[in-house]
Tab-separated table of C-alpha atoms in Angstrom:
chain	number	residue	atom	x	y	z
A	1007	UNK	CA	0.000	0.000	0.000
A	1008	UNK	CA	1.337	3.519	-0.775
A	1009	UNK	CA	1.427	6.819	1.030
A	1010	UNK	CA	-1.545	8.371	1.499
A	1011	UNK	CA	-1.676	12.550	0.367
A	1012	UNK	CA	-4.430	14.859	1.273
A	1013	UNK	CA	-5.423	17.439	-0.522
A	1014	UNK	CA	-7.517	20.154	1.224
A	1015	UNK	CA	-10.019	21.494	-1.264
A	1016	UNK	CA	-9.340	24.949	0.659
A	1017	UNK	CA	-5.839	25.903	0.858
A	1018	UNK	CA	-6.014	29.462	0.975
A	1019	UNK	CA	-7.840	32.520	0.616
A	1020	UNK	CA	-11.164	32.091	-1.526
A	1021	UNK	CA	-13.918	29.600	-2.078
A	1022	UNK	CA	-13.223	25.830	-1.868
A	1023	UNK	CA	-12.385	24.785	-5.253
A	1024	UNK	CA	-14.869	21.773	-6.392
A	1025	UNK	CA	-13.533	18.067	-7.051
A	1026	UNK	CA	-13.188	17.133	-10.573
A	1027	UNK	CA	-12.403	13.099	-10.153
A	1028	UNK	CA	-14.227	10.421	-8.242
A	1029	UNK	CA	-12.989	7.800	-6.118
A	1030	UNK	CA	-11.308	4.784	-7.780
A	1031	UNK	CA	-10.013	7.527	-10.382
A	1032	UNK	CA	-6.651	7.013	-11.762
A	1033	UNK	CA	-4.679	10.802	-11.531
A	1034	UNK	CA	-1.202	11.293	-12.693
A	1035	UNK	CA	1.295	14.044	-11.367
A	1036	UNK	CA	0.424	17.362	-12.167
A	1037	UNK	CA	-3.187	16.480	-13.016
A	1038	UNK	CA	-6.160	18.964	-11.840
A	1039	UNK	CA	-7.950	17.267	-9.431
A	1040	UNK	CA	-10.341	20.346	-8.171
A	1041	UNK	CA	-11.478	23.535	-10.103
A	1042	UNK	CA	-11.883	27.051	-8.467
A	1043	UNK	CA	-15.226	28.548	-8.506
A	1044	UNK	CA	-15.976	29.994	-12.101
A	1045	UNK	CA	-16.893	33.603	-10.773
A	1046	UNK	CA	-15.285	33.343	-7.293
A	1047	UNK	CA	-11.710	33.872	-6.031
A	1048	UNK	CA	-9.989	30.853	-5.316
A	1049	UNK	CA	-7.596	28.385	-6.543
A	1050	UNK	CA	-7.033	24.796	-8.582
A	1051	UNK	CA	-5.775	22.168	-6.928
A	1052	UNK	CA	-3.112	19.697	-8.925
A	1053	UNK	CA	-2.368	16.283	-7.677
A	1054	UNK	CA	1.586	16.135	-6.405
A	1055	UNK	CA	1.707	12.477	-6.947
A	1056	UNK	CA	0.372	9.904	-9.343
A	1057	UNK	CA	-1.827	7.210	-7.961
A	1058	UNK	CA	-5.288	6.084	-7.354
A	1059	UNK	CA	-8.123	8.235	-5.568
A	1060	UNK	CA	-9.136	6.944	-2.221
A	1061	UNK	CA	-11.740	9.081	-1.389
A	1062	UNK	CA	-13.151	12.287	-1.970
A	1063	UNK	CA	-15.419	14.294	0.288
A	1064	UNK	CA	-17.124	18.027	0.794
A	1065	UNK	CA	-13.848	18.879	2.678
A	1066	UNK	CA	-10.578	16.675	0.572
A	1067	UNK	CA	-9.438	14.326	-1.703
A	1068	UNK	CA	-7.563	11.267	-0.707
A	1069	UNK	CA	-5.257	9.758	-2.940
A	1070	UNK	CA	-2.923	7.151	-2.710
A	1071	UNK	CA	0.764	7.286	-4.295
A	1072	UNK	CA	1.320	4.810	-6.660
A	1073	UNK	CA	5.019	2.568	-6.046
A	1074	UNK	CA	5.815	3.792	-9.394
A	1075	UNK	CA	5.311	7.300	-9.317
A	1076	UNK	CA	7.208	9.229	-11.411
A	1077	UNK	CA	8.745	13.078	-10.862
A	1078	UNK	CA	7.675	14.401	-14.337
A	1079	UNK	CA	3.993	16.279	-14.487
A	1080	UNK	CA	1.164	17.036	-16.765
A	1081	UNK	CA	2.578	20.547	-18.241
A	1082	UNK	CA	-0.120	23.547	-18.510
A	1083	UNK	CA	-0.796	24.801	-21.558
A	1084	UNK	CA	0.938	27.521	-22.952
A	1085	UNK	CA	-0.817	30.866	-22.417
A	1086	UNK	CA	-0.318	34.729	-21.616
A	1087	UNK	CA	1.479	34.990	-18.033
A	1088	UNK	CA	-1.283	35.908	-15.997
A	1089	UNK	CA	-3.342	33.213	-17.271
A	1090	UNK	CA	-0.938	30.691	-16.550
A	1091	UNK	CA	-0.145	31.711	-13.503
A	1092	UNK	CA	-3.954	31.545	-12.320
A	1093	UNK	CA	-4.697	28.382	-14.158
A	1094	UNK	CA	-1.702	26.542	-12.276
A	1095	UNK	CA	-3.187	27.411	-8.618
A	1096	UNK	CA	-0.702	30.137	-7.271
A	1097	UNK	CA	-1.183	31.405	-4.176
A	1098	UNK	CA	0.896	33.239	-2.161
A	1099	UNK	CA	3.278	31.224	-0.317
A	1100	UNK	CA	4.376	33.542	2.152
A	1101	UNK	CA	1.173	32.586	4.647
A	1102	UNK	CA	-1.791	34.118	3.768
A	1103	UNK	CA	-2.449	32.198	0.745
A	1104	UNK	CA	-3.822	34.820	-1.350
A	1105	UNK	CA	-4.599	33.687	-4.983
A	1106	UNK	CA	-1.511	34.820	-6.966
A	1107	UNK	CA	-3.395	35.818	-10.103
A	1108	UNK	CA	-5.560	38.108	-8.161
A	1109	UNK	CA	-2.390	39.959	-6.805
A	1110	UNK	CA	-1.466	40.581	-10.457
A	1111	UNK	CA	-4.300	41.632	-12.037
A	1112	UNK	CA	-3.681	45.401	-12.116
A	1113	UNK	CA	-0.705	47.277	-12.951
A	1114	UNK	CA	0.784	48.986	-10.668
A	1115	UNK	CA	1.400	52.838	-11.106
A	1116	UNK	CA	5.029	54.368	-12.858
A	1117	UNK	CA	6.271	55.320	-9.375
A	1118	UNK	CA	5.514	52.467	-8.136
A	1119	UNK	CA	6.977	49.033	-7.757
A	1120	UNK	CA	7.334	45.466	-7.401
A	1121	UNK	CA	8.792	44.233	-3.918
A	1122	UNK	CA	10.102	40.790	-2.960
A	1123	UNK	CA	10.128	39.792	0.396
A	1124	UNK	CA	13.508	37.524	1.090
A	1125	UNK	CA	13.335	38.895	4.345
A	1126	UNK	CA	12.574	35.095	5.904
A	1127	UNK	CA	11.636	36.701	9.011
A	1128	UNK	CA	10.266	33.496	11.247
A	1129	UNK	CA	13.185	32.284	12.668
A	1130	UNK	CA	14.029	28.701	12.095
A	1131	UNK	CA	12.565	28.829	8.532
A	1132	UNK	CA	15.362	28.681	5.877
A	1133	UNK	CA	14.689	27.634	3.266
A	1134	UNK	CA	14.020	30.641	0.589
A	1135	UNK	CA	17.920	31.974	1.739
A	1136	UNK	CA	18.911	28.658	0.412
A	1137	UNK	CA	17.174	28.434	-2.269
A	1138	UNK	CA	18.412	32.034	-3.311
A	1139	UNK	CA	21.960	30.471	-2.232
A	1140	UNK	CA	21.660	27.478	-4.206
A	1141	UNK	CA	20.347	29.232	-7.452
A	1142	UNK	CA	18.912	33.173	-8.006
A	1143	UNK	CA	18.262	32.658	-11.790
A	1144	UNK	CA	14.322	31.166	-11.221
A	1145	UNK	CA	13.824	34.222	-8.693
A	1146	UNK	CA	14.971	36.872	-11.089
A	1147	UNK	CA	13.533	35.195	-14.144
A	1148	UNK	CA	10.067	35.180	-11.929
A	1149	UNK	CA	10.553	38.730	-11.202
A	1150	UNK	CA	11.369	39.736	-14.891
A	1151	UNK	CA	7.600	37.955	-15.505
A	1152	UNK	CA	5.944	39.779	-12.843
A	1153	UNK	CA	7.314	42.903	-13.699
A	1154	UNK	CA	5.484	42.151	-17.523
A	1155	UNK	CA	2.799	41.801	-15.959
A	1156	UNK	CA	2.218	44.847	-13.849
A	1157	UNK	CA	3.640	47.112	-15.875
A	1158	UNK	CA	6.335	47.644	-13.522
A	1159	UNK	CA	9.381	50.267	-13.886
A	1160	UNK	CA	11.468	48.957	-10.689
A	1161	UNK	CA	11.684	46.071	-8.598
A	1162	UNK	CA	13.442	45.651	-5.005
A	1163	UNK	CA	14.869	42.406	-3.525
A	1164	UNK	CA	14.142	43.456	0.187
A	1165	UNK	CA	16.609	41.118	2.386
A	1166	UNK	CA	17.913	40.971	5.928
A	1167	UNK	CA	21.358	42.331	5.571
A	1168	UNK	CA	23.026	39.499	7.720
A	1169	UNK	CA	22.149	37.375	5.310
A	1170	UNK	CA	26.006	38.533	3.365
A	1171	UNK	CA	26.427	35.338	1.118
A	1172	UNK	CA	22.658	35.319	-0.525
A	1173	UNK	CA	22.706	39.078	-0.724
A	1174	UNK	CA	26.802	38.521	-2.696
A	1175	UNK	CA	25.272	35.739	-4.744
A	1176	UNK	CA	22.804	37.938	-5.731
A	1177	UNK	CA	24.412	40.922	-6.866
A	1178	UNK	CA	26.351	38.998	-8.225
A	1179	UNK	CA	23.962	37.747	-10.207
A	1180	UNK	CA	21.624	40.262	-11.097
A	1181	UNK	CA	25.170	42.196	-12.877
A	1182	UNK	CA	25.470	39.442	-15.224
A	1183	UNK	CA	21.721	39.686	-15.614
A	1184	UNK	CA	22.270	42.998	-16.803
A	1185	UNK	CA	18.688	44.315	-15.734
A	1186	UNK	CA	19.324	47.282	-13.780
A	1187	UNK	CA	15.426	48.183	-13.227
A	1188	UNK	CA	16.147	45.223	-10.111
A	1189	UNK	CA	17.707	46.565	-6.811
A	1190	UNK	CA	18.231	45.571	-3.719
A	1191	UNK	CA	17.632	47.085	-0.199
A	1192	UNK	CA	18.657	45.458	3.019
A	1193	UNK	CA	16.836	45.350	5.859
A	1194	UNK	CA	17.966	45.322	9.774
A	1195	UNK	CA	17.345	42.246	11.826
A	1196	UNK	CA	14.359	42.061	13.530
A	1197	UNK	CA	10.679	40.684	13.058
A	1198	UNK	CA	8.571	41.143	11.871
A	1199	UNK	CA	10.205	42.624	8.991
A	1200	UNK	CA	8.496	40.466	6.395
A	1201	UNK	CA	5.209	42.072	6.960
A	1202	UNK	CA	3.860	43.273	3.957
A	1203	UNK	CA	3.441	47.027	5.282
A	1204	UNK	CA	6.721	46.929	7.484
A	1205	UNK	CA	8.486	45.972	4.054
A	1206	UNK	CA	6.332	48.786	2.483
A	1207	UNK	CA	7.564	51.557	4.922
A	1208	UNK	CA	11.272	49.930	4.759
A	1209	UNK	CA	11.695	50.149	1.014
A	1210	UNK	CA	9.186	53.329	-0.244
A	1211	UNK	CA	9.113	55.323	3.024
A	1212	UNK	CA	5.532	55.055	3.520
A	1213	UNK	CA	3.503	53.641	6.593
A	1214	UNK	CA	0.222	52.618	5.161
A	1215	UNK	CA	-2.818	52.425	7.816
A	1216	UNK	CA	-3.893	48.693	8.990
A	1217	UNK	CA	-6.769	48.486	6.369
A	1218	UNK	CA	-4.673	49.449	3.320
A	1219	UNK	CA	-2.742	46.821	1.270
A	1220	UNK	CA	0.401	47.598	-0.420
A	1221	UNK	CA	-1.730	48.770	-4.168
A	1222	UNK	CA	-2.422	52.362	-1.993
A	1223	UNK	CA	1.711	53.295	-1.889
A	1224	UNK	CA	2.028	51.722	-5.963
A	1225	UNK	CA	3.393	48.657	-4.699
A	1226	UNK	CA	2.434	44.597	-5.156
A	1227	UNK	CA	4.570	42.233	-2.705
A	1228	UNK	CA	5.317	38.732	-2.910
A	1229	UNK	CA	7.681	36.506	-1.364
A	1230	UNK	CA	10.531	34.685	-3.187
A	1231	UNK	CA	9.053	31.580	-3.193
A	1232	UNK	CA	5.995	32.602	-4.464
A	1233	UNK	CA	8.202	34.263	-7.443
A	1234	UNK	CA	9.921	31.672	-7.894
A	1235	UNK	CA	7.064	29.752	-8.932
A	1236	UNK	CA	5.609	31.917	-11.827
A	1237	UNK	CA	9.273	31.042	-13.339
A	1238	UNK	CA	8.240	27.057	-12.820
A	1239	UNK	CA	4.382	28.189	-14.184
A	1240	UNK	CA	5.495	29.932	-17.355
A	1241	UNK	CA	8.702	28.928	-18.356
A	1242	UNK	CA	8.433	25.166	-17.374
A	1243	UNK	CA	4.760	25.011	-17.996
A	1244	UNK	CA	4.633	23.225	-14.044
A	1245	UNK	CA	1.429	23.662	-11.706
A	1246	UNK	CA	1.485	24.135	-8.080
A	1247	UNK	CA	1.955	20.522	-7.093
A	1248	UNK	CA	5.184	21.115	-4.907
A	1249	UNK	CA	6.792	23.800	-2.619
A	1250	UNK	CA	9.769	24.935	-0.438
A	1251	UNK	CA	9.351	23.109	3.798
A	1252	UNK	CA	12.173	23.601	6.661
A	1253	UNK	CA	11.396	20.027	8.738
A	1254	UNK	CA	13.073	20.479	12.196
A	1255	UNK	CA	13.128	20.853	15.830
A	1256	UNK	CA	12.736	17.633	18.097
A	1257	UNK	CA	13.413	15.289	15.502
A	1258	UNK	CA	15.528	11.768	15.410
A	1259	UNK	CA	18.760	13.178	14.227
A	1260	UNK	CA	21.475	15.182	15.200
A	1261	UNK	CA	21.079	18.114	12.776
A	1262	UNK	CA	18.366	20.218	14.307
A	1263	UNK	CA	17.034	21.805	11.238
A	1264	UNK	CA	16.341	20.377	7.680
A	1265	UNK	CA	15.328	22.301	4.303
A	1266	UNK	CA	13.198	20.490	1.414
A	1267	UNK	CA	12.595	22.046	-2.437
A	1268	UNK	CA	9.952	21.018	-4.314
A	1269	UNK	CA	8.267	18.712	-1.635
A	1270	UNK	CA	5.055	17.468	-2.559
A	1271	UNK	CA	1.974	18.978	-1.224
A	1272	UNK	CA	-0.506	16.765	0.057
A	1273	UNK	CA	1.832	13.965	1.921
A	1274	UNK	CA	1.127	14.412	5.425
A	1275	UNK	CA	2.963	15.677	8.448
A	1276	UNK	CA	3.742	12.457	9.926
A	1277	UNK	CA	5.593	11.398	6.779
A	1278	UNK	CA	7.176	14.693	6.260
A	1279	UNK	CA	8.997	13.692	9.251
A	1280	UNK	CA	9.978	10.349	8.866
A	1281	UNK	CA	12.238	11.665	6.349
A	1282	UNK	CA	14.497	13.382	8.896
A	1283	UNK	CA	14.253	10.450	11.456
A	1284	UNK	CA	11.099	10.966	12.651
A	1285	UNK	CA	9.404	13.639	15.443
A	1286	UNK	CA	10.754	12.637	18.809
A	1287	UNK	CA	8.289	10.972	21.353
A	1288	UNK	CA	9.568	13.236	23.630
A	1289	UNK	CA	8.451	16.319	21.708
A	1290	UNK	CA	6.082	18.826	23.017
A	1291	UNK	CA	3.800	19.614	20.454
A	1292	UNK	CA	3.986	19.756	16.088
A	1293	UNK	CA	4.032	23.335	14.439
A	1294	UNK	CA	2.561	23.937	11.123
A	1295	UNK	CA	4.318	27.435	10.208
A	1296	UNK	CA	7.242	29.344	12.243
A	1297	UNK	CA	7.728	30.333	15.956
A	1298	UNK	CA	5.859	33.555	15.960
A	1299	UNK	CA	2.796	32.823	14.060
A	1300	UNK	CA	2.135	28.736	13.436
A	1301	UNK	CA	-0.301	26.688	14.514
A	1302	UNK	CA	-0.572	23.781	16.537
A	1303	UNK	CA	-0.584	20.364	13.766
A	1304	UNK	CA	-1.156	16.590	14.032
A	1305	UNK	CA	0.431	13.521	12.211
A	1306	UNK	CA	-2.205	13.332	10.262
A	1307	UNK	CA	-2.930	16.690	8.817
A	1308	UNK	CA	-1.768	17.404	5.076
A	1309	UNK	CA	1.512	19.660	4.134
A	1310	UNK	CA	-0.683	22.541	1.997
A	1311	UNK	CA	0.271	25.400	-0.651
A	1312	UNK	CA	0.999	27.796	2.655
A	1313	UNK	CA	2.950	24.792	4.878
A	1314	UNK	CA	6.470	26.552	4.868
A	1315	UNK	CA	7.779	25.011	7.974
A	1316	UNK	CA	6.935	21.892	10.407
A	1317	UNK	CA	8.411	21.731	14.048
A	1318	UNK	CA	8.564	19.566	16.507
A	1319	UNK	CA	8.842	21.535	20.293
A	1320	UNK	CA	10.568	20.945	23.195
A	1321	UNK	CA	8.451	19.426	25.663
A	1322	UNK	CA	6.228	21.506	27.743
A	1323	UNK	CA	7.485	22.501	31.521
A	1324	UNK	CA	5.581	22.761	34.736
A	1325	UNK	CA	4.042	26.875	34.178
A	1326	UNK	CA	2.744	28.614	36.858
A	1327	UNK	CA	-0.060	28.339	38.407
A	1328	UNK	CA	-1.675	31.651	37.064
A	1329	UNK	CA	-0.396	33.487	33.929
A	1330	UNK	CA	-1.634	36.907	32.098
A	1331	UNK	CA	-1.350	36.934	28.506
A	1332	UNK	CA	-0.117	39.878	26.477
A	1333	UNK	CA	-0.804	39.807	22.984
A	1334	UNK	CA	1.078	41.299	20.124
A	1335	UNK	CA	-0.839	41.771	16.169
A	1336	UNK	CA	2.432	40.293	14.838
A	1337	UNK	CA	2.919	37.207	16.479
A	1338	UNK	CA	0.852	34.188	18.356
A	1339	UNK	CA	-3.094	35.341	18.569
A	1340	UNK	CA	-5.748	35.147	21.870
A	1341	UNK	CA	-6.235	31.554	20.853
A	1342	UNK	CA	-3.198	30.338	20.495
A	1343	UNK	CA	-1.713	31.883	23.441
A	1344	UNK	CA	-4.613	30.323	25.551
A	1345	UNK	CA	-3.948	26.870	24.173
A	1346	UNK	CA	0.353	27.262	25.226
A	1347	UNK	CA	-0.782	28.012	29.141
A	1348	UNK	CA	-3.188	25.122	29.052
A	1349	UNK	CA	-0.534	23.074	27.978
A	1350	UNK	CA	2.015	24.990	30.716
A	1351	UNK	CA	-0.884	23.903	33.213
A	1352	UNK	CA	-1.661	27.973	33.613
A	1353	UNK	CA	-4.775	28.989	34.609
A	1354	UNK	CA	-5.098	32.264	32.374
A	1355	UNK	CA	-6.022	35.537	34.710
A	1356	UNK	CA	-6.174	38.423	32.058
A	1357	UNK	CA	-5.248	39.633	28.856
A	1358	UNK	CA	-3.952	42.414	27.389
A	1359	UNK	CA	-3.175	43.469	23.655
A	1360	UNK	CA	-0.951	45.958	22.647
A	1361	UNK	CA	-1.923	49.250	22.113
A	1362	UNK	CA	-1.027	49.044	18.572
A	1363	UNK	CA	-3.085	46.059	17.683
A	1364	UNK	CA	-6.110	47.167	16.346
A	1365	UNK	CA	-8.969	45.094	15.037
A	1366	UNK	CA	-9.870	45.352	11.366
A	1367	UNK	CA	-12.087	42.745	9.588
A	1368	UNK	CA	-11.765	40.036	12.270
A	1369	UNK	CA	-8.391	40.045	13.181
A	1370	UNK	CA	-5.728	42.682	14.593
A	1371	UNK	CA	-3.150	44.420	13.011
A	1372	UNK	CA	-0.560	46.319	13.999
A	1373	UNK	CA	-0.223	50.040	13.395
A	1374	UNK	CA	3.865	50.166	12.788
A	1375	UNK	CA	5.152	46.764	12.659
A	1376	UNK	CA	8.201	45.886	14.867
A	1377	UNK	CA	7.930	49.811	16.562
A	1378	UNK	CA	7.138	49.256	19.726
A	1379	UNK	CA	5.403	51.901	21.923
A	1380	UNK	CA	5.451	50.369	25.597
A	1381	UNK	CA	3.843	47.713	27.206
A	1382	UNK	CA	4.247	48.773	30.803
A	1383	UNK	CA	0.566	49.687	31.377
A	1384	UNK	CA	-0.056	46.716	30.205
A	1385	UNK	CA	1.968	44.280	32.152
A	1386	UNK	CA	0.972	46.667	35.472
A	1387	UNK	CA	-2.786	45.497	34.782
A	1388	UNK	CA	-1.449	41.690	34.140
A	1389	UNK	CA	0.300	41.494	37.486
A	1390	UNK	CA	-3.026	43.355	38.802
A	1391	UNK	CA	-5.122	40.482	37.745
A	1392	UNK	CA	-3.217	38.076	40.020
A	1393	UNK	CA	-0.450	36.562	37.566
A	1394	UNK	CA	3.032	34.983	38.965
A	1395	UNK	CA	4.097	35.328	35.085
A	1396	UNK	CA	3.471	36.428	31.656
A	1397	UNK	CA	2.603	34.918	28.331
A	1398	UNK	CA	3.594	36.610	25.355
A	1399	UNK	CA	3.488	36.831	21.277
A	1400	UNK	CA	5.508	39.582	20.725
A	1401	UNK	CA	7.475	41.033	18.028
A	1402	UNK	CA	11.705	42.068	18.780
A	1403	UNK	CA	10.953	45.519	19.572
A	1404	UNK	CA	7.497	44.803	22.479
A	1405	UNK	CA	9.922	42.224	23.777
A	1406	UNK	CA	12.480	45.011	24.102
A	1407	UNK	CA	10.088	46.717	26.395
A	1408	UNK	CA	8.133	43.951	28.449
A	1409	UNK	CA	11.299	42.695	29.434
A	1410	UNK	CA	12.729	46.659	30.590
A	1411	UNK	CA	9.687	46.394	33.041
A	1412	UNK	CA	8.228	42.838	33.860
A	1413	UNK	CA	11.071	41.390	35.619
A	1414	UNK	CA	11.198	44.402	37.292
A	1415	UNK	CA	7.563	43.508	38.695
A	1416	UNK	CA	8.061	40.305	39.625
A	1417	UNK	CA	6.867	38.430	36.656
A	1418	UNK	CA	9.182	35.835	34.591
A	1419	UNK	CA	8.596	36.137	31.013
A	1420	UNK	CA	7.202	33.119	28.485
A	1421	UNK	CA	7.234	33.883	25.206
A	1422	UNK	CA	5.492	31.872	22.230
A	1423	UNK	CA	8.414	31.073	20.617
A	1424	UNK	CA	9.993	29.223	23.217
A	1425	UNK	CA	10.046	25.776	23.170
A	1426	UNK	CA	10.360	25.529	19.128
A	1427	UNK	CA	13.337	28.097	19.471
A	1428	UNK	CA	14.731	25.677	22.326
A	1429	UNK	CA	14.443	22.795	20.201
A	1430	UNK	CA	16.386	23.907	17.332
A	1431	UNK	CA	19.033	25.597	20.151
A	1432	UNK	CA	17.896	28.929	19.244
A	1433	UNK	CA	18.626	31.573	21.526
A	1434	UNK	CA	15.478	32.567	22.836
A	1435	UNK	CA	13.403	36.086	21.868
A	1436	UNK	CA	14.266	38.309	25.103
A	1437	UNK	CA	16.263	41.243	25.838
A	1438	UNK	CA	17.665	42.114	22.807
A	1439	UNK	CA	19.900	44.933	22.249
A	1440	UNK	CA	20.925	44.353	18.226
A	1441	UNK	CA	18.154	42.469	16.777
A	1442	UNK	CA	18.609	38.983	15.990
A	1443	UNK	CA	16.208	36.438	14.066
């Protein structure tokens, strides 16, 4: 019997896209298996594997690798870019998952331009610095088609500057590329510095407000994987069937930290890491995502288009017996901070957000990424409500500033990021006077 893949028939932002075989179905690699909604935003879903459908319900598809399954694909017709690109099932790979075709689909003003986020901001997560190490030509060949299709005058590569041999490698690169309309401008150390508006303020000078998107300065972001891609989609004719993962953490085997390309989407998590030795039995919980924002996984759930990263913890330790939770827009939400003290064994007795994370459209945002303002009010009313300690999300900077104050008040400091940052020996987000990642 063969692997089993699952294939979510919502993997991003949009409508569930609607099955197109039936159970018993024969599918090869790089078949469509589920069509987007005709007039609704979405995305197509290609089969990563050939093999045999299992199953297919209101929710996935189930299909199970064949023992001779081969790495070539069903190519996409040749079209214009932008068709292509939304034909193939593109989203962004970043996170959010926002169909990639939609992105595109107006040009963006002659002062404006493109921007490409290599900042690779979640600690842990490697893997587009690598891939940018290993080989720049399919990112600058994706930004040469992106720039075609948005009408763009300029594009900027906006990377972490301690990141010396991708940013060499690049310029390096783009000079025997020859296209000077490409730049690049390097960004201090901190997170979250991949936000979309943080990189928006870094490379045009302009803070947008929590309810614009990057279209109100002139500018369309992507990251480089996502770029990447639209070189595979129009030059190789190849749809979304694999993607970029960094496997590590807990893990059977002595290197802590392990980067895949082009690792099929669909197999599942438990899988994923039996190909680095396996998750330790000792582990404290499985990450789908980075430190700051991921969520909790199982074995069983399916690597998607917007899985970039899969950790296994470091086991949970005794918490206290009553914790306060302080809440940052950029990192860990409400939610998942409750769900970290149950597993600490904390009783939860208040929380605070930030004053700069402000609800729009069901979820908070920050109002200047990474600039903190304070948080000593904050942590006052926290120790106020009866906690021995404090739980928080935070980004570099509001970690900068609880810490200045909370120890000060008696209160040890937890932070989100803790036990994946422990398990990959990462030194942990605290007082931090240059930023690290």
């Amino acid at each position: 019997m063969g692997e089993k893949f699952i294939f979510p028939l919502k993997q991003g932002i949009g409508a569930p896209s609607e099955p197109g075989v039936f159970e018993g179905s024969s599918v090869r690699r790089g078949e469509k298996i589920a069509t987007k909604p005709v007039d609704g935003l979405g995305s197509n879903i290609f089969s990563s594997i050939d093999g045999i459908v299992k199953s297919v319900s209101e929710n996935e598809i189930i299909i199970e690798k064949s023992d001779d399954s081969s790495s070539d694909y069903i190519h996409l017709k040749k079209d214009e870019p932008l068709k292509m690109i939304e034909e193939s099932g593109l989203v962004g790979l970043g996170g959010a998952g926002f169909p990639t075709y939609a992105k595109l689909s107006k040009p963006i003003p002659s002062e404006g331009r493109f921007i490409i986020n290599a900042a690779e901001c979640e600690p842990i997560l490697s893997h587009n610095i690598d891939s940018i190490e290993l080989n720049p030509k399919p990112l600058i060949r994706g930004i040469e088609i992106v720039m075609e299709i948005l009408k763009a005058q300029r594009a900027t590569i906006a990377i972490k500057a301690k990141h010396e041999k991708a940013v060499s490698i690049l310029k390096d690169a783009l000079k025997e590329n020859g296209d000077d309309r490409i730049d690049i401008h390097l960004l201090s150390d901190m997170y979250p510095m991949g936000e979309e508006r943080a990189l928006v303020r870094e490379v045009m000078g302009k803070l947008l407000t929590v309810d614009e998107i990057p279209m109100a300065a002139g500018c369309v972001v992507s990251n480089v994987e996502t770029v990447e891609k639209i070189y595979e989609i129009v030059d190789l004719q190849k749809p979304l069937i694999d993607k970029d993962v960094t496997i590590a953490g807990k893990i059977n085997n002595e290197e802590k930290i392990h980067i895949f390309h082009n690792f099929p989407i669909g197999m599942t998590v438990a899988d994923a890491f039996a190909l680095v030795g396996g998750a330790s039995s000792e582990a404290g919980e499985l990450i789908m995502g980075g430190p700051f924002t991921g969520k909790r996984t199982s074995p069983e759930s399916p690597i998607i288009k917007t899985t970039g990263g899969l950790i296994a913890t470091e086991c949970f330790p005794k918490g206290p017996s009553k914790i306060g939770l302080l809440v940052c827009a950029c990192g860990a939400d409400e939610k998942r901070l409750r769900e970290l003290a149950a597993s600490y064994g904390s009783e939860v007795t208040g929380v605070e957000f930030c004053k700069q994370a402000l609800e729009t459209r069901g979820t908070r945002k920050c109002l200047n990424p990474g600039k903190c303002p304070g948080q000593v009010a904050k942590v006052m009313n926290l120790k106020k409500s009866g906690a021995q300690a404090i739980l928080i999300s935070n980004c570099t900077d509001c970690t900068n500033t609880v810490m200045s104050c909370a120890p000060k008040l008696g209160l040890p400091v937890y932070h989100a990021t803790d036990l994946p940052l422990r398990a990959c020996n990462i030194k942990l987000v605290r007082k931090i006077k240059e930023h690290i990642d």
